[in-house]
């Protein structure tokens, strides 16, 4: 990778505005759900959960989904866990209260789901432990330094492990999502944030460096189509 793809971009996305709300937010969250499903991103998270659960069998699992957005991944994980016969409760955390309100409405038919507005960098974040932490398209929103701090807090909050599902910074991914959002998206936020999020994504080298500095025990960094990284880290 050369030029603009050689290093992570720290340019802010529209979605980083924690007060963002209204019809544009709702349209954007709906489109992101469709894009994630079509490009196969959901299985990156569920296969990571499967790995941790198989390694640590127990009767019940508490799972915190950070940057949960409209709750799409919580529904995916809830449906997946029921099919697999796993007893799971879910905690969705997002710093945008408007997004949490949207998620509460979308997930009101599900039992065993708690949603709350919280900044993961607040001191209160580490107080209540969960078994597993999941992050889907969340970690690319932060600088390397912020991620080191965040991952260190994961070690205190998660009992068993973490699953990170995020973007591979690659020119093919960038130009593909640029074309896809230009022709099929009605949301100016998705059109702007889609390509930019790829530039804020990671190389494998980036992930190794950040995780090494955080002290997290990494057991696997694996590439998935379409241009996704799955990181599984074990706490125990």
CSV table of C-alpha atoms in Angstrom, one decimal:
chain,number,residue,atom,x,y,z
A,1,UNK,CA,0.0,0.0,0.0
A,2,UNK,CA,1.4,3.4,-1.0
A,3,UNK,CA,0.4,7.0,-0.5
A,4,UNK,CA,-2.8,7.6,1.4
A,5,UNK,CA,-3.1,3.9,2.2
A,6,UNK,CA,0.2,3.5,3.9
A,7,UNK,CA,-1.0,5.0,7.2
A,8,UNK,CA,-4.3,5.3,9.0
A,9,UNK,CA,-6.3,8.5,8.5
A,10,UNK,CA,-7.5,10.3,11.6
A,11,UNK,CA,-10.0,12.5,9.7
A,12,UNK,CA,-13.3,12.6,11.6
A,13,UNK,CA,-16.4,10.9,10.1
A,14,UNK,CA,-19.8,12.5,10.3
A,15,UNK,CA,-20.9,9.7,12.6
A,16,UNK,CA,-18.3,10.8,15.1
A,17,UNK,CA,-20.6,13.7,16.0
A,18,UNK,CA,-22.3,12.3,19.2
A,19,UNK,CA,-25.2,14.7,18.8
A,20,UNK,CA,-26.0,13.6,15.2
A,21,UNK,CA,-29.7,12.8,14.9
A,22,UNK,CA,-32.8,12.9,12.7
A,23,UNK,CA,-33.9,11.2,9.4
A,24,UNK,CA,-30.3,11.2,8.0
A,25,UNK,CA,-29.1,9.2,11.0
A,26,UNK,CA,-32.0,6.7,10.6
A,27,UNK,CA,-31.4,6.3,6.9
A,28,UNK,CA,-27.7,5.9,7.4
A,29,UNK,CA,-28.1,3.2,10.1
A,30,UNK,CA,-30.5,1.3,7.8
A,31,UNK,CA,-28.1,1.4,4.9
A,32,UNK,CA,-25.2,0.3,7.0
A,33,UNK,CA,-27.2,-2.7,8.1
A,34,UNK,CA,-27.8,-3.7,4.5
A,35,UNK,CA,-24.1,-3.1,3.5
A,36,UNK,CA,-22.8,-5.1,6.4
A,37,UNK,CA,-25.1,-8.0,5.6
A,38,UNK,CA,-24.4,-8.1,1.8
A,39,UNK,CA,-20.6,-7.9,2.3
A,40,UNK,CA,-20.6,-10.8,4.8
A,41,UNK,CA,-19.5,-8.8,7.8
A,42,UNK,CA,-21.8,-10.4,10.3
A,43,UNK,CA,-20.1,-13.8,10.3
A,44,UNK,CA,-16.8,-12.2,11.3
A,45,UNK,CA,-18.3,-11.5,14.7
A,46,UNK,CA,-20.3,-14.6,15.2
A,47,UNK,CA,-17.4,-16.9,14.3
A,48,UNK,CA,-15.3,-15.1,16.9
A,49,UNK,CA,-17.9,-15.6,19.5
A,50,UNK,CA,-18.1,-19.3,18.6
A,51,UNK,CA,-14.3,-19.6,19.2
A,52,UNK,CA,-14.5,-18.1,22.7
A,53,UNK,CA,-17.6,-19.9,23.7
A,54,UNK,CA,-16.1,-23.3,22.7
A,55,UNK,CA,-13.0,-22.5,24.6
A,56,UNK,CA,-14.9,-21.5,27.7
A,57,UNK,CA,-18.1,-23.5,27.9
A,58,UNK,CA,-20.5,-22.3,30.6
A,59,UNK,CA,-24.3,-22.1,31.2
A,60,UNK,CA,-24.7,-18.4,30.5
A,61,UNK,CA,-22.8,-15.6,28.7
A,62,UNK,CA,-23.0,-11.8,29.1
A,63,UNK,CA,-21.9,-10.0,25.9
A,64,UNK,CA,-21.3,-6.3,25.6
A,65,UNK,CA,-21.5,-4.8,22.1
A,66,UNK,CA,-19.6,-1.5,22.0
A,67,UNK,CA,-20.6,1.2,19.5
A,68,UNK,CA,-23.8,-0.8,19.0
A,69,UNK,CA,-25.4,1.8,16.7
A,70,UNK,CA,-28.9,0.8,15.7
A,71,UNK,CA,-28.5,-2.6,17.4
A,72,UNK,CA,-28.1,-4.6,14.1
A,73,UNK,CA,-25.2,-6.7,15.5
A,74,UNK,CA,-27.0,-7.4,18.7
A,75,UNK,CA,-30.0,-8.8,16.7
A,76,UNK,CA,-27.6,-10.9,14.6
A,77,UNK,CA,-25.8,-12.2,17.7
A,78,UNK,CA,-29.1,-12.9,19.5
A,79,UNK,CA,-30.6,-14.8,16.6
A,80,UNK,CA,-27.3,-16.7,16.2
A,81,UNK,CA,-27.1,-17.6,19.9
A,82,UNK,CA,-30.6,-18.9,19.9
A,83,UNK,CA,-30.0,-21.1,16.9
A,84,UNK,CA,-26.9,-22.5,18.6
A,85,UNK,CA,-28.6,-23.1,21.9
A,86,UNK,CA,-26.4,-20.6,23.8
A,87,UNK,CA,-28.0,-18.6,26.7
A,88,UNK,CA,-26.8,-15.1,26.2
A,89,UNK,CA,-27.7,-11.6,27.5
A,90,UNK,CA,-26.6,-8.6,25.6
A,91,UNK,CA,-25.5,-5.1,26.6
A,92,UNK,CA,-25.4,-2.5,23.9
A,93,UNK,CA,-23.3,0.6,24.5
A,94,UNK,CA,-23.1,3.7,22.3
A,95,UNK,CA,-22.1,7.3,23.1
A,96,UNK,CA,-24.8,8.8,20.9
A,97,UNK,CA,-28.1,8.9,22.9
A,98,UNK,CA,-30.0,9.4,19.6
A,99,UNK,CA,-28.6,6.1,18.3
A,100,UNK,CA,-29.5,4.3,21.5
A,101,UNK,CA,-33.0,5.6,21.2
A,102,UNK,CA,-33.2,4.2,17.7
A,103,UNK,CA,-31.8,0.9,18.8
A,104,UNK,CA,-34.3,0.6,21.7
A,105,UNK,CA,-37.2,1.0,19.3
A,106,UNK,CA,-35.7,-1.6,16.8
A,107,UNK,CA,-34.9,-4.2,19.5
A,108,UNK,CA,-37.9,-3.9,21.7
A,109,UNK,CA,-39.1,-7.4,20.7
A,110,UNK,CA,-35.9,-9.0,22.1
A,111,UNK,CA,-35.6,-10.2,25.7
A,112,UNK,CA,-32.3,-10.2,27.5
A,113,UNK,CA,-31.0,-6.9,25.9
A,114,UNK,CA,-30.0,-3.8,27.8
A,115,UNK,CA,-29.0,-0.6,26.0
A,116,UNK,CA,-27.4,2.4,27.5
A,117,UNK,CA,-25.7,5.6,26.5
A,118,UNK,CA,-22.1,5.6,27.7
A,119,UNK,CA,-18.7,6.7,26.5
A,120,UNK,CA,-16.2,3.8,26.6
A,121,UNK,CA,-13.5,6.2,27.9
A,122,UNK,CA,-15.4,7.2,31.0
A,123,UNK,CA,-14.2,5.7,34.3
A,124,UNK,CA,-17.6,4.0,34.8
A,125,UNK,CA,-17.1,1.8,31.8
A,126,UNK,CA,-14.8,-0.7,33.6
A,127,UNK,CA,-17.0,-1.1,36.6
A,128,UNK,CA,-19.4,-3.8,35.5
A,129,UNK,CA,-17.8,-6.9,34.1
A,130,UNK,CA,-19.1,-9.0,31.2
A,131,UNK,CA,-17.9,-12.3,29.7
A,132,UNK,CA,-17.2,-11.1,26.2
A,133,UNK,CA,-16.8,-7.7,24.5
A,134,UNK,CA,-17.6,-7.3,20.8
A,135,UNK,CA,-16.7,-4.4,18.6
A,136,UNK,CA,-18.0,-4.3,15.0
A,137,UNK,CA,-16.8,-1.5,12.8
A,138,UNK,CA,-16.1,0.5,16.0
A,139,UNK,CA,-12.4,0.5,16.7
A,140,UNK,CA,-11.4,2.4,13.5
A,141,UNK,CA,-13.0,5.5,14.9
A,142,UNK,CA,-10.1,6.0,17.3
A,143,UNK,CA,-6.4,6.8,17.1
A,144,UNK,CA,-3.8,4.2,17.9
A,145,UNK,CA,-3.1,5.8,21.3
A,146,UNK,CA,-6.8,5.8,22.1
A,147,UNK,CA,-7.1,2.2,21.1
A,148,UNK,CA,-4.2,1.2,23.4
A,149,UNK,CA,-6.0,2.8,26.3
A,150,UNK,CA,-9.3,1.2,25.3
A,151,UNK,CA,-7.9,-2.3,24.9
A,152,UNK,CA,-6.3,-2.0,28.3
A,153,UNK,CA,-9.7,-1.3,29.7
A,154,UNK,CA,-11.1,-4.4,27.9
A,155,UNK,CA,-8.8,-6.5,30.0
A,156,UNK,CA,-10.5,-5.2,33.1
A,157,UNK,CA,-14.0,-5.4,31.9
A,158,UNK,CA,-14.1,-8.7,30.0
A,159,UNK,CA,-13.8,-12.0,31.9
A,160,UNK,CA,-13.2,-14.3,28.9
A,161,UNK,CA,-12.3,-12.4,25.8
A,162,UNK,CA,-13.0,-9.9,23.0
A,163,UNK,CA,-13.9,-10.1,19.3
A,164,UNK,CA,-13.0,-7.2,17.1
A,165,UNK,CA,-14.5,-7.0,13.6
A,166,UNK,CA,-13.1,-4.1,11.6
A,167,UNK,CA,-11.9,-2.9,8.2
A,168,UNK,CA,-8.8,-3.7,6.2
A,169,UNK,CA,-7.3,-0.5,4.8
A,170,UNK,CA,-6.8,-1.4,1.2
A,171,UNK,CA,-7.2,0.5,-2.1
A,172,UNK,CA,-9.6,-2.1,-3.6
A,173,UNK,CA,-11.9,-1.8,-0.5
A,174,UNK,CA,-11.7,2.0,-0.7
A,175,UNK,CA,-12.7,2.4,-4.4
A,176,UNK,CA,-15.3,-0.4,-4.2
A,177,UNK,CA,-17.2,1.2,-1.3
A,178,UNK,CA,-16.8,4.6,-3.0
A,179,UNK,CA,-18.6,3.3,-6.1
A,180,UNK,CA,-21.1,1.3,-4.1
A,181,UNK,CA,-22.2,4.2,-1.9
A,182,UNK,CA,-22.2,6.7,-4.7
A,183,UNK,CA,-24.7,4.7,-6.8
A,184,UNK,CA,-26.8,3.0,-4.1
A,185,UNK,CA,-26.8,5.2,-1.1
A,186,UNK,CA,-29.3,8.0,-0.4
A,187,UNK,CA,-27.5,9.0,2.8
A,188,UNK,CA,-24.8,11.8,2.6
A,189,UNK,CA,-23.4,10.4,5.8
A,190,UNK,CA,-22.9,6.9,4.3
A,191,UNK,CA,-21.4,8.4,1.1
A,192,UNK,CA,-18.9,10.4,3.1
A,193,UNK,CA,-18.2,7.9,6.0
A,194,UNK,CA,-18.0,4.7,3.9
A,195,UNK,CA,-14.8,5.4,2.0
A,196,UNK,CA,-13.3,7.4,4.9
A,197,UNK,CA,-13.8,4.5,7.3
A,198,UNK,CA,-11.7,2.3,5.0
A,199,UNK,CA,-8.9,5.0,5.2
A,200,UNK,CA,-9.2,4.8,9.0
A,201,UNK,CA,-9.0,1.0,8.9
A,202,UNK,CA,-6.1,-1.2,9.7
A,203,UNK,CA,-3.2,-3.2,8.1
A,204,UNK,CA,-2.3,-6.4,9.9
A,205,UNK,CA,0.9,-4.6,11.0
A,206,UNK,CA,-1.2,-1.9,12.6
A,207,UNK,CA,-3.2,-4.4,14.6
A,208,UNK,CA,-0.2,-6.3,15.9
A,209,UNK,CA,1.5,-3.1,17.0
A,210,UNK,CA,-1.6,-1.7,18.9
A,211,UNK,CA,-2.4,-5.0,20.5
A,212,UNK,CA,1.2,-5.5,21.6
A,213,UNK,CA,1.2,-2.1,23.3
A,214,UNK,CA,-2.1,-2.8,25.0
A,215,UNK,CA,-0.8,-6.0,26.7
A,216,UNK,CA,-3.8,-8.0,25.4
A,217,UNK,CA,-3.2,-11.6,24.7
A,218,UNK,CA,-3.9,-12.0,21.0
A,219,UNK,CA,-4.7,-15.5,19.8
A,220,UNK,CA,-5.7,-14.7,16.3
A,221,UNK,CA,-5.8,-12.0,13.6
A,222,UNK,CA,-7.6,-13.4,10.5
A,223,UNK,CA,-8.7,-11.8,7.3
A,224,UNK,CA,-12.2,-12.3,6.0
A,225,UNK,CA,-14.0,-11.2,2.8
A,226,UNK,CA,-14.9,-8.5,2.1
A,227,UNK,CA,-11.8,-6.8,3.5
A,228,UNK,CA,-12.4,-7.4,7.2
A,229,UNK,CA,-10.1,-8.3,10.1
A,230,UNK,CA,-11.2,-10.5,12.9
A,231,UNK,CA,-9.2,-10.2,16.1
A,232,UNK,CA,-9.8,-12.6,18.9
A,233,UNK,CA,-8.2,-11.9,22.2
A,234,UNK,CA,-8.4,-14.0,25.3
A,235,UNK,CA,-8.4,-12.6,28.8
A,236,UNK,CA,-8.0,-15.9,30.7
